[in-house]
PDB file of C-alpha atoms and ligand atoms in Angstrom:
ATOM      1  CA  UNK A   1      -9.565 -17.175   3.438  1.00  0.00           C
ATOM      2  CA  UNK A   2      -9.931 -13.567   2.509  1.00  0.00           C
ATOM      3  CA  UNK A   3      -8.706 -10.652   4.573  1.00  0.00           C
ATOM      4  CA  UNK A   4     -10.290  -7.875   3.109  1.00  0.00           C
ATOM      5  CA  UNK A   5     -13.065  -8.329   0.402  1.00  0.00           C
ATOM      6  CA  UNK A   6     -14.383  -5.255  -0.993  1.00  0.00           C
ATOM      7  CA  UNK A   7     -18.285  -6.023  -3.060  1.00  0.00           C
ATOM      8  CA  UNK A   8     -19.520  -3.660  -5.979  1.00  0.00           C
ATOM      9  CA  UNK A   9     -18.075  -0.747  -4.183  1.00  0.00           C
ATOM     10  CA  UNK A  10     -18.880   2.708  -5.538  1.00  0.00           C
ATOM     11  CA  UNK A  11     -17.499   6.332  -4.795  1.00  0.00           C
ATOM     12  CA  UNK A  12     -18.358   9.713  -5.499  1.00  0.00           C
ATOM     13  CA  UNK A  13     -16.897  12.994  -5.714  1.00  0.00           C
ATOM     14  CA  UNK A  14     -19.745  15.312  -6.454  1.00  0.00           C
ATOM     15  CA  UNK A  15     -21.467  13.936  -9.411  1.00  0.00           C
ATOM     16  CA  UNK A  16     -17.772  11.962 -10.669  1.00  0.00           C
ATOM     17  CA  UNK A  17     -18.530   9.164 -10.206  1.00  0.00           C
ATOM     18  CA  UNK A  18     -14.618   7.445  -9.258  1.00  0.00           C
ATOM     19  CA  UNK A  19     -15.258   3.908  -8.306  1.00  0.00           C
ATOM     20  CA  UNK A  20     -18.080   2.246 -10.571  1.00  0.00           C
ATOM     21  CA  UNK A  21     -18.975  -1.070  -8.455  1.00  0.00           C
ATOM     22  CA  UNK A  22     -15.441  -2.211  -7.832  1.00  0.00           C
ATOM     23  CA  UNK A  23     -14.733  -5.734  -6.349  1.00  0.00           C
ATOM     24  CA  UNK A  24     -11.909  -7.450  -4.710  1.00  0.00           C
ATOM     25  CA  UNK A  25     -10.747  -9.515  -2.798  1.00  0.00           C
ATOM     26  CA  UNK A  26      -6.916 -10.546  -1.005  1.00  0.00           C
ATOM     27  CA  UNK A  27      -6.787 -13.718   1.038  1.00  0.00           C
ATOM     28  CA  UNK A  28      -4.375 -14.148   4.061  1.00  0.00           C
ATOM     29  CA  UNK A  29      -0.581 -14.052   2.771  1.00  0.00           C
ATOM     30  CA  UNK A  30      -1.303 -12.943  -0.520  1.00  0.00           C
ATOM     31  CA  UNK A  31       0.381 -10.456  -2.953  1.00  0.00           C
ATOM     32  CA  UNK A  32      -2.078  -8.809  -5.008  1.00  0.00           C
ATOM     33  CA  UNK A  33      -1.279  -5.627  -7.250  1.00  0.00           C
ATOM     34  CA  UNK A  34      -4.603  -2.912  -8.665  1.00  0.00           C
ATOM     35  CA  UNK A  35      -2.612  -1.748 -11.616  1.00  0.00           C
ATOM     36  CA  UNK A  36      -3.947   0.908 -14.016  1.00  0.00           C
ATOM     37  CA  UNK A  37      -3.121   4.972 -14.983  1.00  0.00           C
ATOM     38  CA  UNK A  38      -3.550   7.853 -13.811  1.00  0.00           C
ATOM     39  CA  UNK A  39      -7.245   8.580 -12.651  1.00  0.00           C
ATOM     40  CA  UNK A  40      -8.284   4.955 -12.733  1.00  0.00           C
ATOM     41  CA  UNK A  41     -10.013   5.302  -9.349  1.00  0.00           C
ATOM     42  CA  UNK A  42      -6.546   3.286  -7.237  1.00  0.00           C
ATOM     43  CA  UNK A  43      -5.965   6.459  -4.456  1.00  0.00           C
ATOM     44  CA  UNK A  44      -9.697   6.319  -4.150  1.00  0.00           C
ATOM     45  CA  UNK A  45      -9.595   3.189  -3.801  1.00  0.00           C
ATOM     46  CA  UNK A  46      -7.110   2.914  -0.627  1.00  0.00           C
ATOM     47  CA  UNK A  47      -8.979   5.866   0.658  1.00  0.00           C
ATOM     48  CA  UNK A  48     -11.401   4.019   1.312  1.00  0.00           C
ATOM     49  CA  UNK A  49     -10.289   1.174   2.537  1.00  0.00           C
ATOM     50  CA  UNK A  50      -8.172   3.304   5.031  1.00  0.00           C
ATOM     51  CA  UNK A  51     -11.555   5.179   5.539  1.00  0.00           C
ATOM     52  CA  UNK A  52     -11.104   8.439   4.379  1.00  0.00           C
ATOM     53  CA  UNK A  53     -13.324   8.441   2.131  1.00  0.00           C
ATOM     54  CA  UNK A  54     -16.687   7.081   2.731  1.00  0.00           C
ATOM     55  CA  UNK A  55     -18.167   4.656   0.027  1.00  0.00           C
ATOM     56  CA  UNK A  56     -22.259   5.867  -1.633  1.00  0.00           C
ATOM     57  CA  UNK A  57     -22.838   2.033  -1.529  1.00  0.00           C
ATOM     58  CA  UNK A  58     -20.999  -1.396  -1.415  1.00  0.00           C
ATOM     59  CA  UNK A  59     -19.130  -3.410   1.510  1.00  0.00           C
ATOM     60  CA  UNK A  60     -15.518  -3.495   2.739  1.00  0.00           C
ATOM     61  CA  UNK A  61     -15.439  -6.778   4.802  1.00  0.00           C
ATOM     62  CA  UNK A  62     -11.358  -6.730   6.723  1.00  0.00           C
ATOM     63  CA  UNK A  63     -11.549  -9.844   8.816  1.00  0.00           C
ATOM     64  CA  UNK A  64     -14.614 -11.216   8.347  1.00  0.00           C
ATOM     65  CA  UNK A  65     -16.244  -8.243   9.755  1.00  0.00           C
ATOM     66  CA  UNK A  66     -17.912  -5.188   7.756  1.00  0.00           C
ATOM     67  CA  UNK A  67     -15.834  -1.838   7.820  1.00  0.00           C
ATOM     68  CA  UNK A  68     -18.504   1.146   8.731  1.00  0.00           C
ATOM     69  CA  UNK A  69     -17.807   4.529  10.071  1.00  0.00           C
ATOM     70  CA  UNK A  70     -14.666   3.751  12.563  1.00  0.00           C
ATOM     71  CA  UNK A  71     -12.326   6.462  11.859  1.00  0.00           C
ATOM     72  CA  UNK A  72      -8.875   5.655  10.059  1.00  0.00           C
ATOM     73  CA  UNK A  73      -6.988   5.030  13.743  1.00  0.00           C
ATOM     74  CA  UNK A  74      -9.338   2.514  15.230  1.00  0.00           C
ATOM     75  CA  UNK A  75      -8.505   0.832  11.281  1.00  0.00           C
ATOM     76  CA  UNK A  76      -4.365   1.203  11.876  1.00  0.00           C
ATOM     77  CA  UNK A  77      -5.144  -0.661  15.297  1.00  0.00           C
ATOM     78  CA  UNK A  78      -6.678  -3.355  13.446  1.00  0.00           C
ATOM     79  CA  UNK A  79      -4.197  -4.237  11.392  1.00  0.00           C
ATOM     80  CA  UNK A  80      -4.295  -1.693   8.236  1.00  0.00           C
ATOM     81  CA  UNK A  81      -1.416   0.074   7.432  1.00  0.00           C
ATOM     82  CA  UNK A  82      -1.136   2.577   4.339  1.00  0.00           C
ATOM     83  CA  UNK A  83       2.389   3.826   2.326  1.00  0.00           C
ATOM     84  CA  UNK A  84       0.718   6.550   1.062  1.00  0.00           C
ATOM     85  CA  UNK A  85       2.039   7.865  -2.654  1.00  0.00           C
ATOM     86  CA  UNK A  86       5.206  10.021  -2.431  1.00  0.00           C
ATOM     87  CA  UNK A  87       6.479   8.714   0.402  1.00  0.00           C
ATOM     88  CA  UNK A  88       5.727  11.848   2.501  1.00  0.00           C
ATOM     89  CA  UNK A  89       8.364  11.483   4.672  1.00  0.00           C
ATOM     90  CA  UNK A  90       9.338  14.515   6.806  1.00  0.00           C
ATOM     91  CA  UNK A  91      13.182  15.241   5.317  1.00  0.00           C
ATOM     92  CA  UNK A  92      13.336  17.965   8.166  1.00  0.00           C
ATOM     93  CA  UNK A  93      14.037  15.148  10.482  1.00  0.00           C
ATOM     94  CA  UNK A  94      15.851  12.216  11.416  1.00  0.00           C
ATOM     95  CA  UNK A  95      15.525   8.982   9.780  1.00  0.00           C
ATOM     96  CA  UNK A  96      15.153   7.801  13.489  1.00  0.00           C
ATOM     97  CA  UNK A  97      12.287  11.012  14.354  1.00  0.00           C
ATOM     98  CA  UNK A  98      10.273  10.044  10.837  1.00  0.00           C
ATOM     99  CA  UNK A  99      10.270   6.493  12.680  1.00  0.00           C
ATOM    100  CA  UNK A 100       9.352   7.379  15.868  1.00  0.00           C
ATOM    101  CA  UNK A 101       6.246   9.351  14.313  1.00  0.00           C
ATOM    102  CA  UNK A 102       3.727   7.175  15.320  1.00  0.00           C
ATOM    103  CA  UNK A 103       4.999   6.381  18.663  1.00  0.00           C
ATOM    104  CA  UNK A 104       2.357   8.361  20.996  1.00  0.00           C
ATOM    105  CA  UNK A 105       0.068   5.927  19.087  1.00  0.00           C
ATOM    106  CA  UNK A 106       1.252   3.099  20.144  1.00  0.00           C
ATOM    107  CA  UNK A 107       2.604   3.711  23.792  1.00  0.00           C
ATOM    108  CA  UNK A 108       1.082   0.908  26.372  1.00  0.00           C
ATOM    109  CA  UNK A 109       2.038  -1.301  23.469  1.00  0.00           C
ATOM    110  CA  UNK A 110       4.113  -4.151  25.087  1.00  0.00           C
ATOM    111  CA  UNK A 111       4.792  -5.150  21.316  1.00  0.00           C
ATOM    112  CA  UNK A 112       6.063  -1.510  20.093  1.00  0.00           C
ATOM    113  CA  UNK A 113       9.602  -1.946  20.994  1.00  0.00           C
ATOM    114  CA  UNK A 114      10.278  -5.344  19.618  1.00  0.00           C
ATOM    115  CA  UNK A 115       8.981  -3.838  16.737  1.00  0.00           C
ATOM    116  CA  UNK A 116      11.277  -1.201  15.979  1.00  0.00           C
ATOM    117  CA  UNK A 117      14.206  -3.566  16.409  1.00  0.00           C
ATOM    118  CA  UNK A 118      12.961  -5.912  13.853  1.00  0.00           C
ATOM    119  CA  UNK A 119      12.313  -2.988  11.241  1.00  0.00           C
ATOM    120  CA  UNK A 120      15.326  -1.801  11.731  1.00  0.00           C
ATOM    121  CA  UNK A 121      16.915  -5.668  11.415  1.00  0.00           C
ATOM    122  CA  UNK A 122      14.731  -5.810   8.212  1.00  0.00           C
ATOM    123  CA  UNK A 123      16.053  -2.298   6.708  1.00  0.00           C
ATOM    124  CA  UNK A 124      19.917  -2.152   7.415  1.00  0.00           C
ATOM    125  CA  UNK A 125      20.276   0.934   5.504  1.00  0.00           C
ATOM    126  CA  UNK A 126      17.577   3.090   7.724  1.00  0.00           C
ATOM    127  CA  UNK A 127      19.606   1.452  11.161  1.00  0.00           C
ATOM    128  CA  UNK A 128      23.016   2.739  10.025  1.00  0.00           C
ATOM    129  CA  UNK A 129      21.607   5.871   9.104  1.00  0.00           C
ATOM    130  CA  UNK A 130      19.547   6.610  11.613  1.00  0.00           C
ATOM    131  CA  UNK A 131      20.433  10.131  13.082  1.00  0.00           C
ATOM    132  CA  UNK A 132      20.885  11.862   9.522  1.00  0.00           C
ATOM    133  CA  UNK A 133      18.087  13.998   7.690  1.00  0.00           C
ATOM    134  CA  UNK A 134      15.777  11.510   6.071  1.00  0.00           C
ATOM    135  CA  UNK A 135      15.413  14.423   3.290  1.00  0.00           C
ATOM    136  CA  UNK A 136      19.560  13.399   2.467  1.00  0.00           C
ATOM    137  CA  UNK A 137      18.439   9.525   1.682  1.00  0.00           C
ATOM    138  CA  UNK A 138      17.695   8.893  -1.765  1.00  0.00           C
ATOM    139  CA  UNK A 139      14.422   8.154  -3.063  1.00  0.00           C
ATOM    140  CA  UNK A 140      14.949   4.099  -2.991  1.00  0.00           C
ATOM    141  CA  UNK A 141      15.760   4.712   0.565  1.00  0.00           C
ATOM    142  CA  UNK A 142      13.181   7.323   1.447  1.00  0.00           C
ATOM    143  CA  UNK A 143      10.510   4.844   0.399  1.00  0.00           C
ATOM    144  CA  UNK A 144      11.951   1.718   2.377  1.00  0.00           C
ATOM    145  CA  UNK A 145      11.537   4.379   5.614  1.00  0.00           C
ATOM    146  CA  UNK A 146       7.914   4.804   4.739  1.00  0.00           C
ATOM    147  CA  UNK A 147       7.218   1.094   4.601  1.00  0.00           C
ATOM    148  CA  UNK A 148       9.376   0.766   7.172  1.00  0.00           C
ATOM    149  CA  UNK A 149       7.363   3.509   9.147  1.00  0.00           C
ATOM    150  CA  UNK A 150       4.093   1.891   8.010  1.00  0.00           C
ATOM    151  CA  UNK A 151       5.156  -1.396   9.482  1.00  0.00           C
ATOM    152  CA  UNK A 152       5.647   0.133  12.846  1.00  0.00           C
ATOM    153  CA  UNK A 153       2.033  -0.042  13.453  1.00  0.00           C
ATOM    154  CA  UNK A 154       2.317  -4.292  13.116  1.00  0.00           C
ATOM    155  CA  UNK A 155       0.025  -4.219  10.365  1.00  0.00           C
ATOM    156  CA  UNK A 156      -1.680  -7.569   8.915  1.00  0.00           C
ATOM    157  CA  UNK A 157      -2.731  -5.900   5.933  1.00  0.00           C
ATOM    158  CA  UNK A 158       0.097  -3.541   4.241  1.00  0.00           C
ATOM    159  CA  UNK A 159      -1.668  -1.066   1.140  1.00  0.00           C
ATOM    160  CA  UNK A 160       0.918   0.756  -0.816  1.00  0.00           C
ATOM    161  CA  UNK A 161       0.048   3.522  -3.460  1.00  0.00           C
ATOM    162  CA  UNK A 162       2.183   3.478  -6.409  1.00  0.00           C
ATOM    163  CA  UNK A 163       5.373   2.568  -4.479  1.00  0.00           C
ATOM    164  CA  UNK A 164       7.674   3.066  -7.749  1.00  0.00           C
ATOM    165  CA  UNK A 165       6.392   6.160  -8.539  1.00  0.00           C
ATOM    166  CA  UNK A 166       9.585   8.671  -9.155  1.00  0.00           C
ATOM    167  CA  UNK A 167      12.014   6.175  -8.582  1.00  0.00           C
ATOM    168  CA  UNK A 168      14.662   5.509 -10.742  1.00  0.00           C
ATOM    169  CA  UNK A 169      14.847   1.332 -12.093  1.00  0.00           C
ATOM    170  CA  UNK A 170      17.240   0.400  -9.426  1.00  0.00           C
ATOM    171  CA  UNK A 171      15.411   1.552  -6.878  1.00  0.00           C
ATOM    172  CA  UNK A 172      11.811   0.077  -8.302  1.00  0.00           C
ATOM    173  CA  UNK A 173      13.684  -3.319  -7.608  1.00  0.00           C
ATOM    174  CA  UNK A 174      14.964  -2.327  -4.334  1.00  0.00           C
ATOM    175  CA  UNK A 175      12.086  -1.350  -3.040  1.00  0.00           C
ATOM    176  CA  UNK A 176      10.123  -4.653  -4.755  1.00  0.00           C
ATOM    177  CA  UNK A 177      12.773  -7.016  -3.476  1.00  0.00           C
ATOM    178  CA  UNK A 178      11.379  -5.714  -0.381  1.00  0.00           C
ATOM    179  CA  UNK A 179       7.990  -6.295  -0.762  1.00  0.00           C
ATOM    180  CA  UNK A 180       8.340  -9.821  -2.133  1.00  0.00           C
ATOM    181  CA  UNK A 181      11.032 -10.400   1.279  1.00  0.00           C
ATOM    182  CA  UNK A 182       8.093  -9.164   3.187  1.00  0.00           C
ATOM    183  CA  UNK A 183       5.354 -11.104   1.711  1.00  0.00           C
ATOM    184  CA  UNK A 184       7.806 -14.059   2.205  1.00  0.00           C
ATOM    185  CA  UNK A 185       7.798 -13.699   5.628  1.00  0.00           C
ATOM    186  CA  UNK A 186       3.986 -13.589   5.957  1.00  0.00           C
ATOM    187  CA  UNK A 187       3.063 -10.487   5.248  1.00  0.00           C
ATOM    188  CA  UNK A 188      -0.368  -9.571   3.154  1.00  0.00           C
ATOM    189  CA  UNK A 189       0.039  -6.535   0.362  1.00  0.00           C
ATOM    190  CA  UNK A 190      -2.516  -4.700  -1.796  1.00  0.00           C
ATOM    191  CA  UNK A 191      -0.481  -2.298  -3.636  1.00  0.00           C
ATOM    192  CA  UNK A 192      -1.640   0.380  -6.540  1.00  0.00           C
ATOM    193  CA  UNK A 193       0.864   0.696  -9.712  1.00  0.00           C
ATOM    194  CA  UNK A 194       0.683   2.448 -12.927  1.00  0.00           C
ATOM    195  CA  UNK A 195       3.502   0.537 -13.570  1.00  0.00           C
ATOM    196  CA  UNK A 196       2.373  -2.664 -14.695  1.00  0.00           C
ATOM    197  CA  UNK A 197       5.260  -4.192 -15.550  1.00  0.00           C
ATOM    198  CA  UNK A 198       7.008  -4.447 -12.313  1.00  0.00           C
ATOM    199  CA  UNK A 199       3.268  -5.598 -10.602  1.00  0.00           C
ATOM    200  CA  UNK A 200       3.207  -8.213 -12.580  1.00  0.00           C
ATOM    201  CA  UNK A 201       6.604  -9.484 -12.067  1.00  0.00           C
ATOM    202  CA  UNK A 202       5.871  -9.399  -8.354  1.00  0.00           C
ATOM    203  CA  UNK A 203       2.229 -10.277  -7.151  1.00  0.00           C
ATOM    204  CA  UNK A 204       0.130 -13.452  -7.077  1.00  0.00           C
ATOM    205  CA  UNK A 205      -2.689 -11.936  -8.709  1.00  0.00           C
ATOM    206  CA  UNK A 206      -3.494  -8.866 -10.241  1.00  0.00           C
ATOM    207  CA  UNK A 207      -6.561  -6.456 -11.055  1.00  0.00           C
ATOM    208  CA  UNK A 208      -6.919  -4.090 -13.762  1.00  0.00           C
ATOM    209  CA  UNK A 209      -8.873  -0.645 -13.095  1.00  0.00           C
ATOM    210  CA  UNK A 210      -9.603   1.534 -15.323  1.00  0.00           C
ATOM    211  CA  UNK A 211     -11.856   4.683 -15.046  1.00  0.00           C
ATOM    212  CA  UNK A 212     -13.139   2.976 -12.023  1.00  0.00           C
ATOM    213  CA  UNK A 213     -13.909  -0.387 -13.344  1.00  0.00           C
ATOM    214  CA  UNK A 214     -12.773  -3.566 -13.083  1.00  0.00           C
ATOM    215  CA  UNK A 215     -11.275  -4.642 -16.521  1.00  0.00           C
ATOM    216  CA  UNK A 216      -9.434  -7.971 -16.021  1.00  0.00           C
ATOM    217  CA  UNK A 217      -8.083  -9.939 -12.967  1.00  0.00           C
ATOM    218  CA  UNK A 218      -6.345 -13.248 -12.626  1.00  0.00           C
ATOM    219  CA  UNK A 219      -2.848 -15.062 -11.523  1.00  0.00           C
ATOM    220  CA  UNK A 220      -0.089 -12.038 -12.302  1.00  0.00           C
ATOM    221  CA  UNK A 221       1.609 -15.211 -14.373  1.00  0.00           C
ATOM    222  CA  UNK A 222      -1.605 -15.873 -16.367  1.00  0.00           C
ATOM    223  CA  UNK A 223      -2.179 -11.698 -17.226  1.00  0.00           C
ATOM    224  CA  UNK A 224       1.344 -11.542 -18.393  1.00  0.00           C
ATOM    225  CA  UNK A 225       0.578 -13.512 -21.269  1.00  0.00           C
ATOM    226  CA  UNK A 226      -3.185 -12.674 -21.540  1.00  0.00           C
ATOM    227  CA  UNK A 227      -3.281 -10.378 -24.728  1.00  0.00           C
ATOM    228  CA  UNK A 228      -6.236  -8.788 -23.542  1.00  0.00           C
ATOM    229  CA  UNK A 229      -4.466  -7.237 -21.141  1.00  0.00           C
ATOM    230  CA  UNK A 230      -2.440  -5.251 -23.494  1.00  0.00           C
ATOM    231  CA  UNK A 231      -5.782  -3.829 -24.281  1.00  0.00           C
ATOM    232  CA  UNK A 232      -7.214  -3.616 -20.522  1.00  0.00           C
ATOM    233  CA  UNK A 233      -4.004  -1.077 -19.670  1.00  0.00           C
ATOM    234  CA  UNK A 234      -2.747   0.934 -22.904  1.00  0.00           C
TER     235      UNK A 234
HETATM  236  P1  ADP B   1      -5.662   7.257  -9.393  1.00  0.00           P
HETATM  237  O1  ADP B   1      -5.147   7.144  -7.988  1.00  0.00           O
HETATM  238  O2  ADP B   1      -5.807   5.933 -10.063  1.00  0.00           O
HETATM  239  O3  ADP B   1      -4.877   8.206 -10.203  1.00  0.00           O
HETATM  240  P2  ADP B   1      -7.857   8.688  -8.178  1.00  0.00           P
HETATM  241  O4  ADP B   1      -8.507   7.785  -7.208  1.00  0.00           O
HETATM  242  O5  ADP B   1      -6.919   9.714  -7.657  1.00  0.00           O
HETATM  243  O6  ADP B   1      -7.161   7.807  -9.316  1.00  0.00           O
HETATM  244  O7  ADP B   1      -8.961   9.442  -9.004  1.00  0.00           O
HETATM  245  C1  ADP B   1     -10.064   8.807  -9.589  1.00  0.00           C
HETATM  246  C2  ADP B   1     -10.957   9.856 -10.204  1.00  0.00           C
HETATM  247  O8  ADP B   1     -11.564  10.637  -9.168  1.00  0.00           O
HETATM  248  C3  ADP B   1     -10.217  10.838 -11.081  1.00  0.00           C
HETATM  249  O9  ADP B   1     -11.062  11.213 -12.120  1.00  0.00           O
HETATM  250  C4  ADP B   1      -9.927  12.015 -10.136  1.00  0.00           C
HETATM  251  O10 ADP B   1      -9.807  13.212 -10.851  1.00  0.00           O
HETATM  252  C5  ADP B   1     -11.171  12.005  -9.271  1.00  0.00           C
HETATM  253  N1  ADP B   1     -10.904  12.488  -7.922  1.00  0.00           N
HETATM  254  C6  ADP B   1     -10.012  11.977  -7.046  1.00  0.00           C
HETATM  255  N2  ADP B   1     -10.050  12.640  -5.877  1.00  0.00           N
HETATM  256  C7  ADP B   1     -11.009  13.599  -6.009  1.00  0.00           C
HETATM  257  C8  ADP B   1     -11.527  14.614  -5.160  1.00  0.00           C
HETATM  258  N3  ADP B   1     -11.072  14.775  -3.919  1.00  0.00           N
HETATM  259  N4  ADP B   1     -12.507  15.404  -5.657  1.00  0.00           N
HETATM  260  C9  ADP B   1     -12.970  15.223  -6.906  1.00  0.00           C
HETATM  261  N5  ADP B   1     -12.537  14.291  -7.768  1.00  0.00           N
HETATM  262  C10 ADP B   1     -11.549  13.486  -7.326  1.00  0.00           C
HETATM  263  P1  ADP B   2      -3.491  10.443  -7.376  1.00  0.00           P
HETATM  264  O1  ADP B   2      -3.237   9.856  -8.722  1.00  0.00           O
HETATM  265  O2  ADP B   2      -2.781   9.778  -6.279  1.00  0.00           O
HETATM  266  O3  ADP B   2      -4.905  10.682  -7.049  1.00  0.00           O
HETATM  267  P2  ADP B   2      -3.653  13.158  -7.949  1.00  0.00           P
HETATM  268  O4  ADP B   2      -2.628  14.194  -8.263  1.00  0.00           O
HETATM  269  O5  ADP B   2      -4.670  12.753  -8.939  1.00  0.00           O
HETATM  270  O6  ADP B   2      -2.850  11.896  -7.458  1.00  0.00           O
HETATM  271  O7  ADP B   2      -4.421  13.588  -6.625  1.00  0.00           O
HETATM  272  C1  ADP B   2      -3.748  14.163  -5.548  1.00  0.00           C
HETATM  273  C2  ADP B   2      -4.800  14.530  -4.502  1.00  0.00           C
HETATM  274  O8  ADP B   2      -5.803  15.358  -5.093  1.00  0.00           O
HETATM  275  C3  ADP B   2      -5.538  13.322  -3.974  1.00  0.00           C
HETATM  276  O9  ADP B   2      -5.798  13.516  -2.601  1.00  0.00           O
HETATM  277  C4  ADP B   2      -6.821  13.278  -4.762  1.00  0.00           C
HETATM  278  O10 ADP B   2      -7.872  12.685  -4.005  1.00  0.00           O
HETATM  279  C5  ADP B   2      -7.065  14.731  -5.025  1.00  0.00           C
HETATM  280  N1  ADP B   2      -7.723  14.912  -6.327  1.00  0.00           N
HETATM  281  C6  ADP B   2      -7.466  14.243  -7.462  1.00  0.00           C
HETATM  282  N2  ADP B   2      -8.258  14.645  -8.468  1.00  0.00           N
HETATM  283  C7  ADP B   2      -9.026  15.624  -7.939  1.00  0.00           C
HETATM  284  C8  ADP B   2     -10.055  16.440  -8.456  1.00  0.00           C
HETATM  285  N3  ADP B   2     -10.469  16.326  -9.725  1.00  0.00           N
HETATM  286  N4  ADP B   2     -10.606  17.345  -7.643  1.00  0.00           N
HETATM  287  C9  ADP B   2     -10.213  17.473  -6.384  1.00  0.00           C
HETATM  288  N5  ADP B   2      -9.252  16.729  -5.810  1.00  0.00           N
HETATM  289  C10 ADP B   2      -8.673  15.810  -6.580  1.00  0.00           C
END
């Protein structure tokens, strides 16, 4: 049962043309990973999904029902959470501040503080450091506060843009062991990577964009093998 399927979707900026008909799709409890390099069309991508970015033509279906012109909170109600690239964290605050964001948002929701407890029981390292300067946490950890942030909101569907990007390999599998814990535990992720690699190691099924265009998709175990895919990405 698909959560979000996305038909022949295409995006403009100006006359670029960034998305060229893209389809996907991510069923209920799946892992799926959009890998490709720089420019491929992936922030557009979550853009519009997260609509900030309106699509010239094509469908977002979330749910079963069509995404139109709802603005990006009435989406984060629904179930749609974004880690955007680079973390953006504020490092000015607290670990415990840059978590408690959102929380205007979600007052009157009965749900809101069970919520924070079981983030914080999910990221150990955010709970005992929660009154020092997010901006002292190192990048592995800065990036487990934004999903950990994004996951505030309860989300159903969690996007991630490039969530390795910066980090050094330790961290990449920090942060991935994460994602694959989550996903355990019933969460769906779409997640962006120029760092194929590591996708594949870690999704269900993967997509391959390049210059706005779907190249390949399957089973991440089938593209690892696939020699076209060599060809698809470098
Ligand atoms: P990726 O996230 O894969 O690097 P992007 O979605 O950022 O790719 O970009 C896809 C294409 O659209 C690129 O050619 C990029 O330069 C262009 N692009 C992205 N955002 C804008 C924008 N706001 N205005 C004009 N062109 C853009
Ligand atoms: P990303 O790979 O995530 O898009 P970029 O550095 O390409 O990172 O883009 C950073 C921001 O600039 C994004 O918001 C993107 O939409 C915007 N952007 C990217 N390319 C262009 C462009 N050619 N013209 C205007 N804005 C752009």
């Amino acid at each position: 049962q698909a959560l979000l399927a996305i038909e022949n979707l295409v995006v403009d900026y100006g006359s670029a043309r960034a998305l060229a008909g893209v389809s996907l799709s991510v069923c209920k409890g799946e892992f799926v990973a959009v890998i490709g390099p720089n420019g491929a069309g992936k922030s557009t991508l979550l853009a519009t999904i997260t609509g900030l970015v309106k699509p010239k033509s094509g469908t977002i279906q979330y749910e079963g029902r069509r995404l139109g012109a709802e603005p990006p909170a009435r989406r984060v109600r629904d179930g749609i959470a974004l880690v955007p690239e680079g973390r953006r964290i504020l490092s000015n605050l607290t670990v415990e501040e840059n978590l408690r964001v959102g929380e205007t948002v979600r007052r009157g929701d009965p749900e809101a503080a069970r919520r924070f407890e079981h983030v914080l029981a999910t990221f150990p390292v955010l709970r005992s450091r929660l009154k020092g300067y997010a901006g002292r946490l190192s990048g592995g950890e800065q990036q487990q506060l934004a999903i950990a942030r994004a996951l505030l909101s309860g989300p159903k569907l969690l996007l991630l843009d490039e969530p390795s990007l910066g980090l050094a390999p330790l961290m990449i599998e920090q942060v991935y062991e994460t994602l694959v814990k989550l996903n355990e535990d019933g969460l769906t992720i779409l997640l962006m990577e120029q760092n194929a690699n590591r996708a594949l190691l870690a999704g269900d099924r993967a997509y391959v964009l390049r210059h706005g265009v779907v190249e390949l998709e399957g089973p991440t175990a089938t593209l690892r093998t696939d020699p076209a895919f060599d060809q698809a990405y470098f």
